[in-house]
Amino acid sequence: MVKAVVGANWGDEGKGKITDMLAKEADIIVRFQGGANAGHTIVNNYGKFALHTLPSGCFYGHTTSIIGNGVALNIPVLFKEIQDIVAKGVPMPKILVSDRAQMVMPYHVLFDQYEEERLGGKSFGSTKSGIAPFYSDKYAKIGFQVSELFDEELLKEKVVRVCETKNVTLEHLYHKPLLNPDELLETLHQYKEMVEPYVCDVSTYLWNAIKEGKEILLEGQLGTLKDPDHGIYPMVTSSSTLAAYGAIGAGIPPYEIKKIITVCKAYSSAVGAGAFVSEIFGDEADELRRRGGDGGEFGATTGRPRRMGWFDCVASKYGCRLQGATDVAFTVLDVLGYLDEIPVCVGYEIDGEVTTEFPTTAKLEKAKPVLKTLPGWKCDIRGIKNYEDLPENCRKYVEFIEEQIGFPITMVSNGPGRDDIIYR
């Protein structure tokens, strides 16, 4: 059976923890899109980790971790990540890399930095990991596929061709040092050496695994609102963050995805620029940020303080609908235990009219939150294992949100650890 774990909002919903938890029952975990630009924070018996490329299920001996064809693969980043977790006592994970995955090149990272620098105050809040230049090149058909590392003649010709076009931009737009084809070829030789033992025809491997009845998890990066088609364009990522793309980014039939676990936070947070209707500021935001997550709400990749807000029913209903949620995993509920009352955004007021449907970006910029306040539960709920044992106001909060978004909340996370979970 294939299950997808995806985000309903801006990313940072706690997908890593949910994947790590579900991976216990899985045979194979596949990353299907995105690159090393966002991180998943995992807390387990080996310690605390921020993963950027490795699937969040890599801590179990029985799982195979796959880098799908839809991923922006930064080979040195992947291998540094493997070395880091092994150095902390994690057994060497079994890893397969799709021969159709494309590689983030060193110049992609440079171009990302140069462009943000050039845009100045009008920048997209990029993590400068090379993601937009990588996907631009993929669709312009000048990217490097892993399989091409094994064709020396093709590489020799292609590095010259690619450097010619890149150098025009470097010289005339960015006024930066030019690329050298020989150095680039040498880099690609190093990449080949690193990745060779792991390269695999992933779609065939997965097809056979499905036929054998294996349990497969697709792990998405970021969330619905960062999708380039359905998100807050242009403040989005460059690859589709939706479960539907899991079929493409892993190379499996769409009808095989039977369960879509969509992760929602009990409040909102976002990294990077873009409209964020339920956002809060000042002391109120600082307090939530400090208590939030495990050790505070700071980006797993950038360390940037996350922007904070109350739960947004409009954005979350939309996020779950676009993902096709069969189950909602509701995370960090324990964090809200300090509040006397908890505001929830139940609608957007745009030009004097209230809507509960998520609008396009231009309208979103004008939206003001319509808030409803619910009573808090004023106690620590960590360690509770049964839903019935949660305080009444806590259950009412979960049920109110479930009713607003219209999708079943089947898991409630009440702590950072792998076992801090309540099944409903």
Tab-separated table of C-alpha atoms in Angstrom:
chain	number	residue	atom	x	y	z
A	1	MET	CA	0.000	0.000	0.000
A	2	VAL	CA	1.215	3.484	-0.825
A	3	LYS	CA	0.621	6.344	1.627
A	4	ALA	CA	1.661	9.962	1.161
A	5	VAL	CA	2.640	12.310	4.002
A	6	VAL	CA	2.231	15.909	2.881
A	7	GLY	CA	1.767	19.404	4.320
A	8	ALA	CA	-1.465	21.389	4.336
A	9	ASN	CA	0.013	24.857	4.729
A	10	TRP	CA	3.321	26.699	4.289
A	11	GLY	CA	5.555	23.784	5.247
A	12	ASP	CA	6.933	23.305	8.789
A	13	GLU	CA	3.808	21.396	9.815
A	14	GLY	CA	5.665	18.507	11.458
A	15	LYS	CA	5.753	16.087	8.499
A	16	GLY	CA	9.166	14.751	9.477
A	17	LYS	CA	7.906	13.492	12.809
A	18	ILE	CA	4.798	11.913	11.249
A	19	THR	CA	6.899	10.215	8.532
A	20	ASP	CA	9.424	8.985	11.094
A	21	MET	CA	6.530	7.591	13.147
A	22	LEU	CA	4.729	5.909	10.218
A	23	ALA	CA	8.029	4.556	8.856
A	24	LYS	CA	8.010	2.009	11.670
A	25	GLU	CA	5.426	0.050	9.649
A	26	ALA	CA	6.870	0.916	6.213
A	27	ASP	CA	9.310	-0.929	3.966
A	28	ILE	CA	10.210	1.957	1.648
A	29	ILE	CA	10.202	5.747	2.083
A	30	VAL	CA	10.443	7.973	-0.983
A	31	ARG	CA	11.262	11.673	-1.202
A	32	PHE	CA	9.464	12.751	-4.381
A	33	GLN	CA	10.128	16.499	-4.880
A	34	GLY	CA	12.050	19.501	-3.648
A	35	GLY	CA	15.664	19.770	-2.652
A	36	ALA	CA	17.751	20.489	0.420
A	37	ASN	CA	16.118	23.920	0.827
A	38	ALA	CA	13.768	22.863	3.638
A	39	GLY	CA	14.422	20.669	6.613
A	40	HIS	CA	12.500	18.106	8.604
A	41	THR	CA	13.303	18.055	12.312
A	42	ILE	CA	13.231	14.584	13.882
A	43	VAL	CA	13.562	13.661	17.551
A	44	ASN	CA	14.095	9.953	18.266
A	45	ASN	CA	16.197	7.633	20.422
A	46	TYR	CA	19.359	8.532	18.481
A	47	GLY	CA	18.953	12.245	19.221
A	48	LYS	CA	17.694	15.327	17.369
A	49	PHE	CA	18.284	15.668	13.621
A	50	ALA	CA	17.518	18.150	10.847
A	51	LEU	CA	17.214	16.222	7.584
A	52	HIS	CA	17.228	18.026	4.247
A	53	THR	CA	17.378	15.343	1.552
A	54	LEU	CA	17.233	11.974	3.290
A	55	PRO	CA	13.694	10.672	3.813
A	56	SER	CA	12.594	10.920	7.448
A	57	GLY	CA	12.300	7.134	7.750
A	58	CYS	CA	16.041	6.501	7.407
A	59	PHE	CA	16.505	5.761	11.125
A	60	TYR	CA	14.984	2.277	10.951
A	61	GLY	CA	17.113	-0.701	9.948
A	62	HIS	CA	14.283	-2.346	7.994
A	63	THR	CA	13.522	0.559	5.619
A	64	THR	CA	14.884	1.516	2.215
A	65	SER	CA	15.206	5.260	1.629
A	66	ILE	CA	14.683	6.443	-1.934
A	67	ILE	CA	15.542	9.718	-3.618
A	68	GLY	CA	12.911	9.930	-6.368
A	69	ASN	CA	13.257	11.383	-9.852
A	70	GLY	CA	11.308	14.500	-8.785
A	71	VAL	CA	13.944	15.552	-6.243
A	72	ALA	CA	16.506	18.310	-6.777
A	73	LEU	CA	19.496	16.201	-5.746
A	74	ASN	CA	22.474	18.011	-4.266
A	75	ILE	CA	24.925	15.091	-4.105
A	76	PRO	CA	27.488	16.527	-1.628
A	77	VAL	CA	24.652	17.650	0.692
A	78	LEU	CA	23.109	14.164	0.630
A	79	PHE	CA	26.423	12.486	1.442
A	80	LYS	CA	27.290	14.928	4.194
A	81	GLU	CA	23.879	14.193	5.692
A	82	ILE	CA	24.501	10.435	5.568
A	83	GLN	CA	27.922	10.898	7.234
A	84	ASP	CA	26.412	13.134	9.924
A	85	ILE	CA	23.730	10.661	11.001
A	86	VAL	CA	26.141	7.689	10.906
A	87	ALA	CA	28.595	9.679	13.060
A	88	LYS	CA	25.820	10.052	15.653
A	89	GLY	CA	25.412	6.277	15.889
A	90	VAL	CA	22.604	5.697	13.370
A	91	PRO	CA	23.194	2.510	11.320
A	92	MET	CA	24.084	3.178	7.672
A	93	PRO	CA	20.704	3.541	5.925
A	94	LYS	CA	19.899	1.583	2.765
A	95	ILE	CA	19.665	4.248	0.068
A	96	LEU	CA	18.614	4.182	-3.573
A	97	VAL	CA	18.850	7.160	-5.925
A	98	SER	CA	16.762	7.375	-9.076
A	99	ASP	CA	18.814	7.304	-12.276
A	100	ARG	CA	16.342	9.914	-13.555
A	101	ALA	CA	16.845	12.378	-10.690
A	102	GLN	CA	18.557	15.602	-11.706
A	103	MET	CA	21.429	17.199	-9.855
A	104	VAL	CA	21.726	20.592	-8.240
A	105	MET	CA	24.936	22.007	-9.707
A	106	PRO	CA	27.307	24.320	-7.812
A	107	TYR	CA	26.348	27.140	-10.211
A	108	HIS	CA	22.660	26.734	-9.315
A	109	VAL	CA	23.493	27.728	-5.742
A	110	LEU	CA	25.560	30.705	-6.976
A	111	PHE	CA	22.836	31.902	-9.343
A	112	ASP	CA	20.309	31.692	-6.503
A	113	GLN	CA	22.506	33.931	-4.332
A	114	TYR	CA	23.295	36.359	-7.163
A	115	GLU	CA	19.633	36.763	-8.122
A	116	GLU	CA	18.462	37.417	-4.555
A	117	GLU	CA	21.281	39.955	-4.253
A	118	ARG	CA	20.247	41.607	-7.531
A	119	LEU	CA	16.568	41.782	-6.525
A	120	GLY	CA	17.428	43.308	-3.150
A	121	GLY	CA	14.220	44.299	-1.339
A	122	LYS	CA	12.061	42.597	-3.994
A	123	SER	CA	13.540	39.143	-3.425
A	124	PHE	CA	11.509	35.949	-2.974
A	125	GLY	CA	13.010	35.078	0.420
A	126	SER	CA	14.886	32.149	-1.133
A	127	THR	CA	16.909	29.785	1.075
A	128	LYS	CA	19.683	30.216	-1.561
A	129	SER	CA	19.972	26.445	-2.024
A	130	GLY	CA	19.812	26.656	-5.823
A	131	ILE	CA	16.248	25.360	-6.124
A	132	ALA	CA	14.661	27.862	-8.547
A	133	PRO	CA	17.691	27.873	-10.910
A	134	PHE	CA	17.747	24.059	-10.752
A	135	TYR	CA	14.088	23.641	-11.740
A	136	SER	CA	14.415	26.419	-14.350
A	137	ASP	CA	17.213	24.432	-16.007
A	138	LYS	CA	15.274	21.167	-15.698
A	139	TYR	CA	12.361	22.629	-17.646
A	140	ALA	CA	14.685	24.459	-20.047
A	141	LYS	CA	16.126	20.960	-20.673
A	142	ILE	CA	19.715	21.848	-19.784
A	143	GLY	CA	19.801	20.037	-16.445
A	144	PHE	CA	22.094	17.096	-15.666
A	145	GLN	CA	20.382	13.766	-14.966
A	146	VAL	CA	22.123	11.208	-12.731
A	147	SER	CA	22.157	8.711	-15.634
A	148	GLU	CA	24.206	11.183	-17.707
A	149	LEU	CA	27.135	10.871	-15.289
A	150	PHE	CA	27.806	7.484	-16.884
A	151	ASP	CA	28.169	8.855	-20.433
A	152	GLU	CA	31.556	10.572	-20.617
A	153	GLU	CA	31.276	11.764	-24.235
A	154	LEU	CA	27.929	13.415	-23.555
A	155	LEU	CA	29.269	15.113	-20.412
A	156	LYS	CA	32.321	16.563	-22.167
A	157	GLU	CA	30.144	18.142	-24.841
A	158	LYS	CA	27.411	19.272	-22.452
A	159	VAL	CA	29.599	21.083	-19.900
A	160	VAL	CA	30.970	23.290	-22.683
A	161	ARG	CA	27.490	24.042	-24.013
A	162	VAL	CA	26.041	24.829	-20.574
A	163	CYS	CA	28.977	27.012	-19.511
A	164	GLU	CA	28.612	29.109	-22.675
A	165	THR	CA	25.028	30.096	-21.851
A	166	LYS	CA	25.643	30.531	-18.113
A	167	ASN	CA	28.714	32.686	-18.680
A	168	VAL	CA	26.773	35.233	-20.736
A	169	THR	CA	24.501	35.807	-17.729
A	170	LEU	CA	27.389	35.813	-15.268
A	171	GLU	CA	29.336	38.368	-17.271
A	172	HIS	CA	26.580	40.738	-18.356
A	173	LEU	CA	23.871	40.494	-15.685
A	174	TYR	CA	25.657	39.578	-12.465
A	175	HIS	CA	29.256	40.737	-13.202
A	176	LYS	CA	30.630	37.663	-11.435
A	177	PRO	CA	33.463	35.181	-12.195
A	178	LEU	CA	32.851	32.857	-15.157
A	179	LEU	CA	32.455	29.071	-15.081
A	180	ASN	CA	35.206	26.767	-16.316
A	181	PRO	CA	33.996	23.670	-18.252
A	182	ASP	CA	37.016	21.573	-17.160
A	183	GLU	CA	36.384	22.289	-13.485
A	184	LEU	CA	32.706	21.492	-13.950
A	185	LEU	CA	33.577	18.162	-15.589
A	186	GLU	CA	35.867	17.325	-12.677
A	187	THR	CA	33.030	18.083	-10.216
A	188	LEU	CA	30.726	15.758	-12.168
A	189	HIS	CA	33.343	12.990	-11.997
A	190	GLN	CA	33.393	13.387	-8.202
A	191	TYR	CA	29.577	13.253	-8.096
A	192	LYS	CA	29.626	10.053	-10.156
A	193	GLU	CA	32.054	8.420	-7.742
A	194	MET	CA	29.872	9.341	-4.740
A	195	VAL	CA	26.496	8.329	-6.158
A	196	GLU	CA	27.427	5.266	-8.265
A	197	PRO	CA	26.777	2.587	-5.598
A	198	TYR	CA	23.209	3.833	-5.018
A	199	VAL	CA	21.868	4.454	-8.527
A	200	CYS	CA	18.742	2.488	-9.359
A	201	ASP	CA	15.857	2.325	-11.831
A	202	VAL	CA	13.482	3.477	-9.101
A	203	SER	CA	10.159	3.253	-10.959
A	204	THR	CA	10.789	-0.435	-11.789
A	205	TYR	CA	11.920	-1.086	-8.221
A	206	LEU	CA	8.730	0.510	-6.846
A	207	TRP	CA	6.494	-1.252	-9.383
A	208	ASN	CA	7.855	-4.601	-8.172
A	209	ALA	CA	7.554	-3.541	-4.523
A	210	ILE	CA	3.888	-2.615	-5.041
A	211	LYS	CA	3.230	-6.000	-6.686
A	212	GLU	CA	4.861	-7.700	-3.671
A	213	GLY	CA	2.532	-5.813	-1.324
A	214	LYS	CA	5.236	-3.705	0.302
A	215	GLU	CA	4.311	-0.710	2.480
A	216	ILE	CA	5.528	2.488	0.763
A	217	LEU	CA	5.543	6.032	2.179
A	218	LEU	CA	5.841	9.093	-0.047
A	219	GLU	CA	7.306	12.045	1.837
A	220	GLY	CA	6.502	15.531	0.577
A	221	GLN	CA	8.426	18.683	1.326
A	222	LEU	CA	6.798	22.020	2.256
A	223	GLY	CA	3.000	22.294	1.946
A	224	THR	CA	0.050	23.108	-0.325
A	225	LEU	CA	0.458	26.884	-0.083
A	226	LYS	CA	4.009	26.643	-1.476
A	227	ASP	CA	2.868	24.723	-4.573
A	228	PRO	CA	3.727	26.646	-7.783
A	229	ASP	CA	0.220	26.126	-9.239
A	230	HIS	CA	-2.046	26.153	-6.214
A	231	GLY	CA	-0.016	28.120	-3.679
A	232	ILE	CA	0.634	31.789	-2.943
A	233	TYR	CA	2.392	32.385	-6.282
A	234	PRO	CA	5.036	33.811	-6.735
A	235	MET	CA	6.088	33.263	-3.098
A	236	VAL	CA	6.170	29.521	-3.683
A	237	THR	CA	8.687	26.762	-4.206
A	238	SER	CA	9.618	25.450	-7.658
A	239	SER	CA	8.254	21.898	-7.477
A	240	SER	CA	4.755	20.618	-6.779
A	241	THR	CA	4.165	19.974	-3.087
A	242	LEU	CA	0.970	17.981	-3.658
A	243	ALA	CA	0.416	14.264	-3.020
A	244	ALA	CA	-0.713	13.917	-6.639
A	245	TYR	CA	2.826	14.777	-7.707
A	246	GLY	CA	4.077	11.871	-5.601
A	247	ALA	CA	3.048	9.553	-8.418
A	248	ILE	CA	5.170	11.529	-10.890
A	249	GLY	CA	8.113	12.279	-8.592
A	250	ALA	CA	8.440	8.604	-7.649
A	251	GLY	CA	7.324	7.040	-10.936
A	252	ILE	CA	4.287	5.069	-9.780
A	253	PRO	CA	0.666	4.921	-11.023
A	254	PRO	CA	-1.559	7.591	-9.385
A	255	TYR	CA	-4.227	5.044	-8.425
A	256	GLU	CA	-1.730	3.280	-6.122
A	257	ILE	CA	-1.767	6.166	-3.605
A	258	LYS	CA	-4.449	4.934	-1.194
A	259	LYS	CA	-3.935	7.139	1.855
A	260	ILE	CA	-2.991	10.808	2.023
A	261	ILE	CA	-1.979	11.895	5.501
A	262	THR	CA	-2.057	15.680	5.457
A	263	VAL	CA	-0.195	17.340	8.311
A	264	CYS	CA	-1.639	20.455	9.950
A	265	LYS	CA	-0.262	22.413	12.880
A	266	ALA	CA	-2.488	23.403	15.815
A	267	TYR	CA	-1.376	26.986	15.082
A	268	SER	CA	0.315	28.473	11.999
A	269	SER	CA	3.920	29.218	11.138
A	270	ALA	CA	5.709	30.137	7.941
A	271	VAL	CA	9.247	30.746	6.756
A	272	GLY	CA	9.924	33.180	3.934
A	273	ALA	CA	7.897	35.923	2.331
A	274	GLY	CA	4.280	35.904	1.172
A	275	ALA	CA	0.719	36.550	2.339
A	276	PHE	CA	-0.048	35.069	5.761
A	277	VAL	CA	-3.505	36.182	6.878
A	278	SER	CA	-3.607	34.874	10.458
A	279	GLU	CA	-0.110	36.204	11.283
A	280	ILE	CA	0.576	37.643	14.739
A	281	PHE	CA	3.403	39.944	15.838
A	282	GLY	CA	5.313	41.308	18.803
A	283	ASP	CA	5.218	39.700	22.249
A	284	GLU	CA	2.293	37.453	21.336
A	285	ALA	CA	4.269	35.978	18.414
A	286	ASP	CA	7.525	35.794	20.413
A	287	GLU	CA	5.849	33.790	23.163
A	288	LEU	CA	4.327	31.281	20.711
A	289	ARG	CA	7.609	31.032	18.777
A	290	ARG	CA	9.606	30.383	21.945
A	291	ARG	CA	7.254	27.652	23.151
A	292	GLY	CA	6.589	26.208	19.693
A	293	GLY	CA	8.128	23.181	18.005
A	294	ASP	CA	10.881	21.435	19.914
A	295	GLY	CA	13.182	24.198	21.057
A	296	GLY	CA	11.325	26.985	19.304
A	297	GLU	CA	10.032	27.842	15.862
A	298	PHE	CA	13.146	28.438	13.796
A	299	GLY	CA	13.696	27.152	10.255
A	300	ALA	CA	15.446	23.752	10.139
A	301	THR	CA	17.522	24.898	7.142
A	302	THR	CA	18.056	28.613	7.683
A	303	GLY	CA	17.646	29.008	11.445
A	304	ARG	CA	15.417	31.987	10.585
A	305	PRO	CA	12.698	32.737	13.142
A	306	ARG	CA	9.436	31.478	11.685
A	307	ARG	CA	6.528	33.852	11.243
A	308	MET	CA	3.756	32.892	13.654
A	309	GLY	CA	-0.034	32.954	13.459
A	310	TRP	CA	-3.202	31.356	14.774
A	311	PHE	CA	-4.728	28.315	13.134
A	312	ASP	CA	-6.144	29.258	9.727
A	313	CYS	CA	-9.256	27.220	8.853
A	314	VAL	CA	-9.542	28.806	5.394
A	315	ALA	CA	-5.979	27.979	4.345
A	316	SER	CA	-6.095	24.536	5.985
A	317	LYS	CA	-9.414	23.493	4.446
A	318	TYR	CA	-8.019	24.488	1.046
A	319	GLY	CA	-4.695	22.785	1.787
A	320	CYS	CA	-6.368	19.501	2.757
A	321	ARG	CA	-8.713	19.621	-0.240
A	322	LEU	CA	-5.900	20.116	-2.749
A	323	GLN	CA	-3.901	17.315	-1.148
A	324	GLY	CA	-6.925	15.012	-1.126
A	325	ALA	CA	-6.566	14.325	2.588
A	326	THR	CA	-7.884	10.966	3.757
A	327	ASP	CA	-6.439	11.646	7.234
A	328	VAL	CA	-5.314	14.804	8.984
A	329	ALA	CA	-2.419	14.626	11.444
A	330	PHE	CA	-2.786	17.533	13.875
A	331	THR	CA	0.598	18.464	15.394
A	332	VAL	CA	2.079	20.534	18.264
A	333	LEU	CA	-1.234	20.689	20.124
A	334	ASP	CA	0.687	20.579	23.421
A	335	VAL	CA	2.252	23.984	22.677
A	336	LEU	CA	-1.062	25.833	23.132
A	337	GLY	CA	-1.465	24.730	26.777
A	338	TYR	CA	-0.302	28.111	28.133
A	339	LEU	CA	-3.162	30.161	26.629
A	340	ASP	CA	-6.340	31.300	28.429
A	341	GLU	CA	-8.108	31.648	25.114
A	342	ILE	CA	-7.110	30.588	21.622
A	343	PRO	CA	-8.070	32.630	18.547
A	344	VAL	CA	-8.795	30.687	15.333
A	345	CYS	CA	-9.108	32.247	11.870
A	346	VAL	CA	-12.471	31.061	10.464
A	347	GLY	CA	-12.838	33.386	7.459
A	348	TYR	CA	-11.174	36.103	5.393
A	349	GLU	CA	-12.654	39.553	4.969
A	350	ILE	CA	-11.795	40.851	1.499
A	351	ASP	CA	-13.188	44.221	0.343
A	352	GLY	CA	-15.910	44.076	2.982
A	353	GLU	CA	-17.040	40.525	2.155
A	354	VAL	CA	-16.309	37.426	4.221
A	355	THR	CA	-15.252	34.224	2.460
A	356	THR	CA	-14.182	30.785	3.648
A	357	GLU	CA	-12.649	29.878	0.253
A	358	PHE	CA	-8.927	30.482	-0.227
A	359	PRO	CA	-8.399	33.195	-2.885
A	360	THR	CA	-5.684	33.948	-5.439
A	361	THR	CA	-2.647	35.932	-4.316
A	362	ALA	CA	-3.755	39.472	-5.244
A	363	LYS	CA	-6.951	39.066	-3.193
A	364	LEU	CA	-5.088	37.264	-0.436
A	365	GLU	CA	-2.863	40.320	0.061
A	366	LYS	CA	-5.989	42.307	1.021
A	367	ALA	CA	-7.547	39.675	3.297
A	368	LYS	CA	-8.103	40.368	6.987
A	369	PRO	CA	-8.658	37.459	9.377
A	370	VAL	CA	-12.087	36.803	10.879
A	371	LEU	CA	-11.258	35.350	14.295
A	372	LYS	CA	-13.268	33.199	16.666
A	373	THR	CA	-11.944	32.712	20.189
A	374	LEU	CA	-12.087	29.326	21.917
A	375	PRO	CA	-11.370	28.671	25.615
A	376	GLY	CA	-7.927	27.243	26.432
A	377	TRP	CA	-7.239	24.164	28.581
A	378	LYS	CA	-4.390	25.637	30.658
A	379	CYS	CA	-2.432	22.453	31.334
A	380	ASP	CA	0.283	20.209	29.939
A	381	ILE	CA	-1.114	17.424	27.737
A	382	ARG	CA	2.188	15.648	26.999
A	383	GLY	CA	2.188	11.976	27.882
A	384	ILE	CA	-1.562	11.506	27.319
A	385	LYS	CA	-2.167	8.476	25.081
A	386	ASN	CA	-5.978	8.368	24.760
A	387	TYR	CA	-8.083	11.025	23.117
A	388	GLU	CA	-10.782	10.728	25.831
A	389	ASP	CA	-8.185	11.657	28.469
A	390	LEU	CA	-7.504	15.063	26.934
A	391	PRO	CA	-9.074	18.051	28.741
A	392	GLU	CA	-12.570	18.878	27.478
A	393	ASN	CA	-11.564	22.266	26.025
A	394	CYS	CA	-8.687	20.609	24.207
A	395	ARG	CA	-11.013	18.049	22.597
A	396	LYS	CA	-13.451	20.860	21.736
A	397	TYR	CA	-10.622	22.725	19.992
A	398	VAL	CA	-9.731	19.680	17.873
A	399	GLU	CA	-13.388	18.985	17.032
A	400	PHE	CA	-14.110	22.614	16.151
A	401	ILE	CA	-11.201	22.655	13.702
A	402	GLU	CA	-12.161	19.278	12.260
A	403	GLU	CA	-15.656	20.620	11.569
A	404	GLN	CA	-14.288	23.824	9.996
A	405	ILE	CA	-11.861	22.083	7.626
A	406	GLY	CA	-14.175	19.174	6.788
A	407	PHE	CA	-11.511	16.432	6.889
A	408	PRO	CA	-11.047	13.809	9.646
A	409	ILE	CA	-8.336	14.471	12.230
A	410	THR	CA	-7.204	10.899	12.945
A	411	MET	CA	-3.886	11.639	14.666
A	412	VAL	CA	-3.073	14.231	17.298
A	413	SER	CA	0.562	14.881	18.170
A	414	ASN	CA	1.194	16.104	21.714
A	415	GLY	CA	4.990	16.206	21.917
A	416	PRO	CA	8.117	16.074	19.737
A	417	GLY	CA	8.974	12.403	20.289
A	418	ARG	CA	8.157	9.514	17.992
A	419	ASP	CA	5.636	8.092	20.491
A	420	ASP	CA	3.917	11.358	21.453
A	421	ILE	CA	0.849	10.599	19.380
A	422	ILE	CA	-2.847	10.006	20.017
A	423	TYR	CA	-4.842	7.989	17.490
A	424	ARG	CA	-8.523	8.832	17.191
